[in-house]
Short mmCIF file of N, CA and C in Angstrom, two decimals:
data_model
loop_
_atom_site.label_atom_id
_atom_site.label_comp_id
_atom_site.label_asym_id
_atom_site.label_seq_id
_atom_site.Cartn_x
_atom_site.Cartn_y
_atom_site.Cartn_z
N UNK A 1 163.68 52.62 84.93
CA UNK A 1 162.38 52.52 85.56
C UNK A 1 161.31 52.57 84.48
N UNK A 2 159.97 51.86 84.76
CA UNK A 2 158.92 51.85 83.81
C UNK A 2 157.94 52.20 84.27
N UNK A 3 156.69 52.85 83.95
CA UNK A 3 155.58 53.00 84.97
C UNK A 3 154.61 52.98 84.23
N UNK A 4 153.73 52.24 84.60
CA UNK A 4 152.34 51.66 84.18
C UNK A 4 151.44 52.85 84.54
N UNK A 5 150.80 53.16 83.16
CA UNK A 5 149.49 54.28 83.68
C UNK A 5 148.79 53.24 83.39
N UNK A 6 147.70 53.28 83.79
CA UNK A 6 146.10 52.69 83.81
C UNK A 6 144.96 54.07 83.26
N UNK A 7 144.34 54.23 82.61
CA UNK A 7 143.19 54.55 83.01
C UNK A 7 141.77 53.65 82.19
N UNK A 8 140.77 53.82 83.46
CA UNK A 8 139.83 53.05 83.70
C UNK A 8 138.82 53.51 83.24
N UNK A 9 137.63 52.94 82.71
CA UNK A 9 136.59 53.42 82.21
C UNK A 9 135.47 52.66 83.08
N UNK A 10 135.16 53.04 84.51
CA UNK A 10 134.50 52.27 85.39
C UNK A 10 132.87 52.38 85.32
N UNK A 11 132.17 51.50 86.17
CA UNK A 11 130.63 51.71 86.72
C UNK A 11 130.31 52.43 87.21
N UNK A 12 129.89 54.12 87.47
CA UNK A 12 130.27 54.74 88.60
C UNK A 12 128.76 54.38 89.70
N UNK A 13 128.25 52.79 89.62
CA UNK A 13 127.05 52.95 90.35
C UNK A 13 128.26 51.60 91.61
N UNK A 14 129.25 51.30 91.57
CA UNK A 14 130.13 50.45 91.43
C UNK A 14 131.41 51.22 92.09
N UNK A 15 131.57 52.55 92.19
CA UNK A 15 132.54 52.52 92.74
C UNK A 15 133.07 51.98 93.84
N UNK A 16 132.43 52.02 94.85
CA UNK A 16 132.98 50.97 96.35
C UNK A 16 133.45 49.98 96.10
N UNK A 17 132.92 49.35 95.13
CA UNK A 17 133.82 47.72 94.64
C UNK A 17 135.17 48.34 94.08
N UNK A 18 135.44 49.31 93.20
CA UNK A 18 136.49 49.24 92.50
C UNK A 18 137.71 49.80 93.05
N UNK A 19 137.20 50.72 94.19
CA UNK A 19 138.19 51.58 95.32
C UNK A 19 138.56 50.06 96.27
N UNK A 20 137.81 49.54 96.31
CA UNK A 20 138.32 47.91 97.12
C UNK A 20 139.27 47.27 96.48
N UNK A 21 138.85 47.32 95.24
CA UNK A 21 139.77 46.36 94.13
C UNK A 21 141.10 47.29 93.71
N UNK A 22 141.19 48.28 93.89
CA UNK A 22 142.15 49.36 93.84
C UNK A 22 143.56 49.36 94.82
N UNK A 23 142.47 49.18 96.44
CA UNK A 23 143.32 49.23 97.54
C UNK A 23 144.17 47.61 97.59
N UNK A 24 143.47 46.78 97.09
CA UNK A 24 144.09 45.35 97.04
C UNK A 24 145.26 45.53 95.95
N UNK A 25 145.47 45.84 94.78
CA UNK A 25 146.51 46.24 94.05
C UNK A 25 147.39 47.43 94.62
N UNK A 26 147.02 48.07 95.27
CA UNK A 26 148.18 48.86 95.83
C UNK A 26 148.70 47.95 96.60
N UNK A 27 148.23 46.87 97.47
CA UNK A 27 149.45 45.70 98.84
C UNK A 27 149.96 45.20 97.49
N UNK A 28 149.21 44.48 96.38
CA UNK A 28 149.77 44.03 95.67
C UNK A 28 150.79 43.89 94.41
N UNK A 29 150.77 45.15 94.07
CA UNK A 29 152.17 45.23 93.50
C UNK A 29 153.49 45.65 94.15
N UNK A 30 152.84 46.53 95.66
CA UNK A 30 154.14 46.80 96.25
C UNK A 30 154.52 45.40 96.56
N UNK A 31 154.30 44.46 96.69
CA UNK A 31 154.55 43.36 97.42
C UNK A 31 155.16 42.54 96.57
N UNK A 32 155.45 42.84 95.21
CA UNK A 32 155.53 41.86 94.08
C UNK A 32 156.96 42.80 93.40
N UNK A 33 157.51 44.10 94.21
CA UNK A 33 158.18 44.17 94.24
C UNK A 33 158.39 45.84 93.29
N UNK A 34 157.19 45.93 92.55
CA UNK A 34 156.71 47.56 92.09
C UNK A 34 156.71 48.84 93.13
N UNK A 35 156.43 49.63 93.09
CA UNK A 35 155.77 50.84 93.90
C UNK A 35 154.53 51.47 93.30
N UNK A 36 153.66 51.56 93.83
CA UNK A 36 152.33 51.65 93.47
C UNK A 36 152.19 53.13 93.34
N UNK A 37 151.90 53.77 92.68
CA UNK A 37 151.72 55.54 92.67
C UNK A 37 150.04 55.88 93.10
N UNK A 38 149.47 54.85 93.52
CA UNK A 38 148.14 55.12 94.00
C UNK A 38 147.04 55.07 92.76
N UNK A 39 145.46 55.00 93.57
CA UNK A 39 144.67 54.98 92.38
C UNK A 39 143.68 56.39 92.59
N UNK A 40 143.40 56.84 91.28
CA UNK A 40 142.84 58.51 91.13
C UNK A 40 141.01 57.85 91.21
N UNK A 41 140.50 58.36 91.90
CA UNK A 41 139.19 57.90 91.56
C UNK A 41 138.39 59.67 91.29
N UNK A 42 136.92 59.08 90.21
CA UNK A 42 136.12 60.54 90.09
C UNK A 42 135.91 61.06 91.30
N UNK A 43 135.93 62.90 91.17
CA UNK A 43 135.63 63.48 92.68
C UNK A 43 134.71 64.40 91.48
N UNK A 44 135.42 65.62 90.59
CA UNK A 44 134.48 66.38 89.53
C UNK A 44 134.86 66.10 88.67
N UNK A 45 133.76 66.38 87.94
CA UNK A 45 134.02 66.01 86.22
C UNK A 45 132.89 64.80 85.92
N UNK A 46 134.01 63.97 85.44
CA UNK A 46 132.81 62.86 84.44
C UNK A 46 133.65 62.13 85.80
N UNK A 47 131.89 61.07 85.69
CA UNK A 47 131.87 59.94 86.92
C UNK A 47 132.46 58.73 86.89
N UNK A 48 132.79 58.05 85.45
CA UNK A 48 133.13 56.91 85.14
C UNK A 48 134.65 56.75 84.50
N UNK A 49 135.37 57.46 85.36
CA UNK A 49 136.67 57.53 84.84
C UNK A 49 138.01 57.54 85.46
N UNK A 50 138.87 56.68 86.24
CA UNK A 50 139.77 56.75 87.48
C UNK A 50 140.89 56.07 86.59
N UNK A 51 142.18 56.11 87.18
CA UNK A 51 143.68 56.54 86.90
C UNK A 51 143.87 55.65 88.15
N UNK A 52 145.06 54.92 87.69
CA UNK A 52 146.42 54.52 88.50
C UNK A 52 147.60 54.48 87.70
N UNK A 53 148.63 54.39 88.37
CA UNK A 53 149.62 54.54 87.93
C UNK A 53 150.97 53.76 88.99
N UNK A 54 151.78 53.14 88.61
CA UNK A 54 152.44 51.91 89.14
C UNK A 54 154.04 52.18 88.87
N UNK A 55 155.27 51.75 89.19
CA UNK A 55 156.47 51.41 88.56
C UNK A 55 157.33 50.06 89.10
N UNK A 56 157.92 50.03 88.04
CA UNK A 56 158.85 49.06 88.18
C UNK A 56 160.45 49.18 88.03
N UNK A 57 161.52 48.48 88.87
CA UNK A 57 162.80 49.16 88.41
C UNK A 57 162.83 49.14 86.76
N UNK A 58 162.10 48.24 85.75
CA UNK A 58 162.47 47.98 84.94
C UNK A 58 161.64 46.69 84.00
N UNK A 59 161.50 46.88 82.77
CA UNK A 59 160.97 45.92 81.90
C UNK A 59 160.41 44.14 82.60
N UNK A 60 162.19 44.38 82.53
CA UNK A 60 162.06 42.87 82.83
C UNK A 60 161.61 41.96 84.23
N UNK A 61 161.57 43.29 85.37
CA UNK A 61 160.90 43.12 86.73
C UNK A 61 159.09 43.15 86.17
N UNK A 62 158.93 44.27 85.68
CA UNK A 62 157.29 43.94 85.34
C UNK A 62 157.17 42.70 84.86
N UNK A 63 157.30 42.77 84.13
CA UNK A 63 156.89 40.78 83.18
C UNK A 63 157.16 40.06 83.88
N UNK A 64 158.18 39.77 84.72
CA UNK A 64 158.42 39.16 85.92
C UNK A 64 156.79 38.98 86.89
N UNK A 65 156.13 39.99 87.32
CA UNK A 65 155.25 40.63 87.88
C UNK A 65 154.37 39.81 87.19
N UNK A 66 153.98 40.08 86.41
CA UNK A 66 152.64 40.25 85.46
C UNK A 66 153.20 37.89 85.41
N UNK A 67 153.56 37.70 85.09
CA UNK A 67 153.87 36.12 85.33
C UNK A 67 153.07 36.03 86.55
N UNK A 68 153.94 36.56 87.44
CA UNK A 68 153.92 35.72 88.95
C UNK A 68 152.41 36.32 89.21
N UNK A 69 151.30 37.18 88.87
CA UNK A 69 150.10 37.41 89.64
C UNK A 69 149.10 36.56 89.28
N UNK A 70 149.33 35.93 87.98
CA UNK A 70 148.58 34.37 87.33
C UNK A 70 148.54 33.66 88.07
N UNK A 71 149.47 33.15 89.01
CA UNK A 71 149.13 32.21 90.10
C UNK A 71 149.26 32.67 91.56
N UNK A 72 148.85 33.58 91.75
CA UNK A 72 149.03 34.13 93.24
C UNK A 72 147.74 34.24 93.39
N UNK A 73 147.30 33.52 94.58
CA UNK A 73 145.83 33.12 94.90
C UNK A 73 145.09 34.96 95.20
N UNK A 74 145.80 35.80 96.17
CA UNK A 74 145.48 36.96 96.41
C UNK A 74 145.28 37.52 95.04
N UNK A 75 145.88 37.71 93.89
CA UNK A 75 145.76 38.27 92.80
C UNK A 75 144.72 37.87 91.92
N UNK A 76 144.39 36.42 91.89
CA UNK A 76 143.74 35.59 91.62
C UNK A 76 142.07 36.44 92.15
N UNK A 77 141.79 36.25 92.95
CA UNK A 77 140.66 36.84 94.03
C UNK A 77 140.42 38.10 93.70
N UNK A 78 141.63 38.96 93.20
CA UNK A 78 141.24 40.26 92.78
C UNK A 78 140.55 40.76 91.69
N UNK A 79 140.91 39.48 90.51
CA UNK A 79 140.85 39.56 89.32
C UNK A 79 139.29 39.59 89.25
N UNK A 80 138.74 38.14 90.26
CA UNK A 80 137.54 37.56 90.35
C UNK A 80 136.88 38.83 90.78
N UNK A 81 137.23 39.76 91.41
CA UNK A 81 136.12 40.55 91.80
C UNK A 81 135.92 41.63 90.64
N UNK A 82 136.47 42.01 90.00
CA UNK A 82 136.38 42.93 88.76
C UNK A 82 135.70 42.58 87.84
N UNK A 83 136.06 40.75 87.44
CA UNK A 83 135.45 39.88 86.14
C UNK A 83 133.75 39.80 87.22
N UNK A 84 133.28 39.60 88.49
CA UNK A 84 131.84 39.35 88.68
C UNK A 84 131.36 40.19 88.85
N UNK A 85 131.73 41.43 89.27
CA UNK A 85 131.36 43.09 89.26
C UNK A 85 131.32 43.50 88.11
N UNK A 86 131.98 43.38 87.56
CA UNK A 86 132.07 44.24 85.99
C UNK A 86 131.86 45.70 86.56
N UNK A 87 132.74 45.85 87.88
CA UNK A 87 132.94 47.03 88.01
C UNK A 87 133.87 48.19 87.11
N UNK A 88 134.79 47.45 86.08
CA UNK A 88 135.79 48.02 85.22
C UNK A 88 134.83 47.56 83.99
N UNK A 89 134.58 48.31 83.14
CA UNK A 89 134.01 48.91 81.94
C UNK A 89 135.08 47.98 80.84
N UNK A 90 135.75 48.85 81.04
CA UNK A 90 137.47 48.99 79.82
C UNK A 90 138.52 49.69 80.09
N UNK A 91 139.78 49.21 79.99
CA UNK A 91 141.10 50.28 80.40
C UNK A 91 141.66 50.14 79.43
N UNK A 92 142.62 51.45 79.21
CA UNK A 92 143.85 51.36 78.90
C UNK A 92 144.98 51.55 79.32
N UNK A 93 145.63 51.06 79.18
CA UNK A 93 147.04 50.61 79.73
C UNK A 93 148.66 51.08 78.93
N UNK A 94 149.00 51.92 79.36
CA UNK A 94 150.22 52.95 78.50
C UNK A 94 151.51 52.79 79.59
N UNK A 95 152.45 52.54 78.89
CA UNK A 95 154.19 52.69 79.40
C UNK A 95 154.93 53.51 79.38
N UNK A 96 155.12 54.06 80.51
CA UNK A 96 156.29 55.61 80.19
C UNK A 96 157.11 55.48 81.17
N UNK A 97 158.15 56.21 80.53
CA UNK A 97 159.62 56.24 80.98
C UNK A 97 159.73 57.77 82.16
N UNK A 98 159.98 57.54 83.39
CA UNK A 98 160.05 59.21 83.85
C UNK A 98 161.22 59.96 83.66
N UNK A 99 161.12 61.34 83.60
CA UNK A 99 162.14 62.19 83.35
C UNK A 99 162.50 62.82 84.74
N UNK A 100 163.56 62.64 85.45
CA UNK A 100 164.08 63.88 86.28
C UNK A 100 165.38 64.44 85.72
N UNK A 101 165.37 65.54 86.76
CA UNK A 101 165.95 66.84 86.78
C UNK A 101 167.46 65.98 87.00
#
């Protein structure tokens, strides 16, 4: 298994757009065959700063993923709302392996 952290360096005048654009990637990676671990948005602390986090069985299912959302019109639409909002600032994007018991 692989799991995609995200964290986001958002607009916080902008959040409603990005909790929209959030909830559309949660249908959309479960649907593409991931499990979505949900998205963290600011409640205290600093305002411009939210977390998701994603998995995949595996490497080669993500890239799989990350292919197929280039032409998926829904994914497509999602992208568009982030790139005309410029509700996302800057992310980074980190890969980790989970540990159980």
């Amino acid at each position: 298994m692989i799991t995609c952290y995200l964290k986001y360096t958002i607009d916080p005048f902008q959040l409603d757009v990005f909790e929209d654009y959030g909830k559309r990637w949660i249908k959309l990676v479960n649907r593409f065959g991931g499990q979505h671990h949900g998205y963290f948005l600011p409640s205290e602390g600093a305002n411009n700063i939210a977390f998701a986090m994603f998995s995949f069985p595996g490497l080669t299912e993500y890239e799989n993923y990350r292919r197929l959302i280039l032409e998926d019109q829904e994914c497509i639409e999602a992208f568009k709302i982030a790139e005309d909002t410029r509700c996302i600032l800057s992310y980074e994007r980190t890969f980790l392996r989970p540990v159980f018991e």
